[in-house]
Amino acid sequence: MSVTFLGMPADRPFPRNAARAVRDSQLRFNLRKATGTIRARRAGVVAEAPDWAELREAGKAIKEHTLRNLDRYLVQLEEAVTAAGGRVHWAAGAAEANRIVADLVKATGETEVVKVKSMATQEIGLNEALLEHGITAYETDLAELIVQLGDDRPSHILVPAIHRNRAEIREVFAEHMSGWGRPAPDDLTDDPAALAEAARLHLRERFLKTKVAISGANFAIAETGTMVVLESEGNGRMCLTLPRTLISVVGIEKVLPSWRDLEVFLQLLPRSSTGERMNPYTSMWTGAAEGQEFHLVLLDNGRTGVLADEVGRQALRCIRCSACLNVCPVYERTGGHAYGSVYPGPIGAILTPQLRGMGSELDRSLPYASSLCGACYEVCPVAIDIPSVLVDLRSRARHSWPERAGMAAAGWVFERQGRLAALQRAGGRLRRFVPRRLPGPLGRWTDTRDLPEVPRESFRDWWDRTDGGRR
Amino acid sequence: MSSRDLILNRVRRALAGVPDVEIARAYRGPTSAPGDIRLFEQRVRDYRAVVHVVDEAGVADRVARSLAGRGARRVVVPAGFPSAWSAAEGVAAIADDPPLSAAGLDEVDGVLTTCAVAIAETGTIVLDAGPGQGRRALSLVPDYHLCVVRAARIVAGVPDAVARLDPTRPLTWISGPSATSDIELNRIEGVHGPRTLEVLIVT
Ligand code: SF4
């Protein structure tokens, strides 16, 4: 099987990436501030919904049921979209999806496209692929624009430029806007409103004249063929509405059975993601709306492999709200780049190794990028038990031989009560000789951990000797 | 094998023997009760939109004053928008017939619309391209959007709105003016959509 591409090189393991990231104090400051803000906002609007627990339960069940019947719903979606005048394409992997999109764009005769932020197109590296065909893709989401202008990488699902503060954003705009179109005003300040205004002016002309747009979708309704995109800025509406041709690249797990299911997800998603009662704009369209040409590209790219895994398949319930990133103590300190994938944070730690396999050192290290505190599970609007999937993946990662030998020895000892007791007594007698740190290469382990004190007497021996403290 | 069959086969293989689940909908579903006007007003205001509550007789005057306040002289008025409401003095009501170009829309001072549904709990208005609302671009390109909401269109929550809307129509859910959370995760109003949203609730 070919290796699933996830939009980023996977060269170094997580701990090395993380060690570098945590030395960047500006990054840590930006992240702490941003995730702190969003956590408080989310908590407020979630507390306001009296039936949050029931919505979450329903969201989980709807997604479970959909995944269980995914073949049926995908076919139904295809029929509904086709009946409404759209065209449906199927892509097994990233290369195929990129080829389909490039061909569709070329068929229009255009060489420029506008894009709404979409995880799926980042995952397949669509912009780079289009460039090889002489097609320039312009990102229009403010954060994506910051990333694209700064020749940077996204570091958060929802706020890809979360690692940048306003002063850095000003720098990026002032320096690079002119290379991509209308330059930033000379007197640009780092006032967020001024930065937003600069983005508005920079992109407006492009929106008005570009003939092809590429988007993803948050949901695709099988029953009606309706596509749903949630956004804030209006760049999504611009892309979805103005161009003559619209191409949406959508992961196969985005399908929902019925129109009615939106009553659940349009409550779960905005409150979990930006911490608002509702995001500023949600667009819904069915097939070729208002005379537009509409193409839906359904993307597998490793998802069916995840679906086959009994424990791991729940990761496909994810609605990409990013709540788990914002509460994660590891993400808050390392940021998204350390995860080496377009899917960072807790969800990335379980999704990336499943989509990409555990062939590289990075992907084997991702299930360990967690303290297993469980905060991600608690906030997840579709109740993905991320810690359990992490533990399951850990058991599957290939371990180093000293670790395997150590675990085998421990297994042998714990297998029989007598073996354990004998070892404990020996340890009690030799306790003076137990070092504080392990020797040789094993010392790496004790660099960050303390070895437990060995007691003079084991608990079991104490219990036998004193009859549970009564003697 | 086509990619379609390949994907569908992989899905079927992955799911063999996996049990289905029941969906319990114990959350608050659609109600038949009308939405709370005060709550809607408050929630729209929370997004820093401008809100007025007027009676039927006061709409035209309120529209005229709002447009005058912005110095708006040329506004788009979609077919089906009550003409009595848009007859403000000194304001040219521009019809979208023949359809205005995107560049043309960019030059007007604003747009007047009604809405299909409004949601009290979330302060959302939903446009479905029905009478008085026009195609989607009309409420998008101009920098100023004034939406007249009849009280009867206000529903309690999201489930009521979903139940009332027709998915075959192009729908736009609007909650406050265009905004972004991309700079340090604070909501800043005004990016690509209308930077000013004004809502008139007609009781
Ligand atoms: S795993 Fe859950 S909390 Fe994390 S992004 Fe996905 S839906 Fe949101």
XYZ file of C-alpha atoms in Angstrom, chain A residues 33-34 37-38 41 48 50-51 54-55 58 61-62 64-65 67-71 75 78 90-92 96 140-143 159 162 165-166 192-193 195-197 199-200 203-204 207-208 224 226 232-235 237-238 240-242 259-261 263-264 266-267 271 276-286 289-290 292 300 304 307-308 313, chain B residues 3-4 6-8 10-12 14-30 43 46-47 102-103 105-106 119 121-122 124 127 129 134-137 139-143 158-159 161-163 165-195:
166
model
C -3.039 33.467 25.423
C -5.046 32.191 22.476
C -9.248 32.849 25.524
C -11.005 30.189 23.516
C -15.454 31.223 25.682
C -25.523 27.934 28.548
C -29.080 23.008 29.174
C -29.127 19.907 26.981
C -27.911 15.043 25.285
C -26.726 16.859 22.165
C -26.913 12.330 19.903
C -24.698 8.268 17.956
C -25.517 9.931 14.636
C -21.562 6.133 14.765
C -24.647 5.150 12.852
C -20.059 5.284 9.826
C -21.763 1.931 10.304
C -23.778 2.531 7.155
C -21.258 4.637 5.301
C -21.504 2.788 1.976
C -24.310 6.252 -2.537
C -24.068 10.783 -4.745
C -14.409 9.616 -6.129
C -10.748 9.794 -5.122
C -9.051 6.867 -3.403
C -6.038 11.028 -7.532
C -8.786 33.553 1.374
C -9.263 32.717 5.024
C -7.440 35.327 7.102
C -5.392 32.739 8.955
C -6.922 29.009 13.609
C -2.562 30.671 16.149
C 0.547 37.285 17.328
C -0.688 40.557 15.880
C -6.519 43.600 14.626
C -9.216 45.669 12.914
C -5.177 43.857 9.829
C -8.635 42.551 8.965
C -9.215 45.630 6.783
C -7.020 41.451 4.229
C -10.403 42.682 3.006
C -8.741 39.958 -1.453
C -11.798 41.871 -2.627
C -13.136 37.534 -5.196
C -14.902 39.672 -7.743
C -30.897 15.895 0.296
C -26.947 19.510 0.731
C -16.738 33.558 10.114
C -15.295 36.053 7.713
C -17.453 35.842 4.608
C -14.589 34.655 2.418
C -19.559 32.932 1.087
C -17.525 34.824 -1.515
C -19.158 29.572 -2.640
C -21.336 32.216 -4.248
C -19.501 34.350 -6.806
C -31.324 17.109 7.035
C -32.665 16.944 10.548
C -29.257 15.888 11.900
C -30.178 20.497 14.392
C -27.584 18.670 16.491
C -25.207 23.262 14.199
C -25.344 23.486 17.970
C -20.069 26.273 20.541
C -19.910 31.205 19.942
C -23.627 30.512 20.060
C -23.389 30.553 16.295
C -20.595 31.337 13.875
C -21.180 34.455 11.731
C -21.944 32.637 8.475
C -23.162 29.199 7.489
C -23.799 28.431 3.823
C -25.893 25.518 2.602
C -26.414 24.598 -1.006
C -27.738 21.640 -2.891
C -27.154 26.360 -6.882
C -28.117 29.563 -8.695
C -23.316 27.430 -10.734
C -10.815 8.368 1.009
C -11.373 3.333 5.036
C -12.792 2.590 9.541
C -11.635 -1.026 9.696
C -12.533 4.155 13.921
C -12.203 4.375 -7.406
C -15.857 4.540 -6.524
C -12.756 0.499 -4.653
C -13.796 2.886 -1.872
C -17.239 1.335 -1.428
C -13.184 -1.045 1.307
C -15.982 0.478 3.369
C -18.030 -2.703 3.214
C -14.256 -2.569 7.089
C -17.805 -2.747 8.394
C -18.524 -6.454 8.140
C -20.064 -7.611 11.419
C -20.046 -4.181 13.067
C -23.303 -3.615 14.997
C -25.441 -0.537 14.352
C -26.361 1.957 17.102
C -29.625 3.576 18.178
C -29.844 7.366 17.986
C -31.430 8.820 21.117
C -32.680 12.354 20.566
C -33.168 13.407 24.174
C -32.127 17.013 23.502
C -34.584 19.880 23.118
C -36.231 19.336 19.731
C -38.445 21.662 17.704
C -28.593 37.849 21.165
C -24.340 40.417 21.493
C -22.729 40.100 18.057
C -20.306 41.405 -8.653
C -18.434 44.618 -9.381
C -22.810 45.106 -6.253
C -19.522 46.275 -4.821
C -33.491 32.107 15.744
C -31.486 31.562 21.125
C -28.553 32.178 18.818
C -29.311 34.186 13.838
C -32.010 33.869 4.204
C -33.403 33.480 -1.496
C -32.741 37.829 -3.496
C -29.828 35.662 -4.526
C -26.968 35.025 -2.119
C -24.520 37.596 -3.463
C -26.483 40.212 1.072
C -22.773 39.485 0.744
C -20.927 41.979 -1.417
C -22.356 45.314 -0.164
C -20.766 46.555 3.043
C -31.849 25.759 16.041
C -34.105 22.644 15.777
C -35.189 26.615 12.245
C -33.988 23.368 10.684
C -37.569 22.053 10.717
C -36.251 25.525 6.280
C -36.229 23.943 2.844
C -32.837 22.325 2.108
C -33.338 22.510 -1.639
C -33.017 26.307 -1.466
C -29.622 27.989 -1.077
C -29.460 29.022 2.583
C -27.341 31.590 4.354
C -27.304 31.668 8.140
C -26.109 35.021 9.429
C -25.152 35.694 13.041
C -23.880 39.207 13.327
C -21.591 41.073 10.966
C -18.661 39.419 9.232
C -15.991 38.623 11.812
C -12.787 36.747 12.349
C -11.257 34.973 15.310
C -7.955 34.448 13.560
C -5.936 37.113 15.321
C -5.208 35.904 18.836
C -8.637 34.249 18.908
C -10.567 37.416 19.619
C -13.694 38.112 17.606
C -13.052 41.138 15.399
C -15.956 42.421 13.319
C -15.583 43.177 9.666
C -13.731 41.118 7.128
C -15.230 40.126 3.776
C -18.967 40.153 4.357
C -21.010 43.232 5.310
C -19.205 45.000 8.123
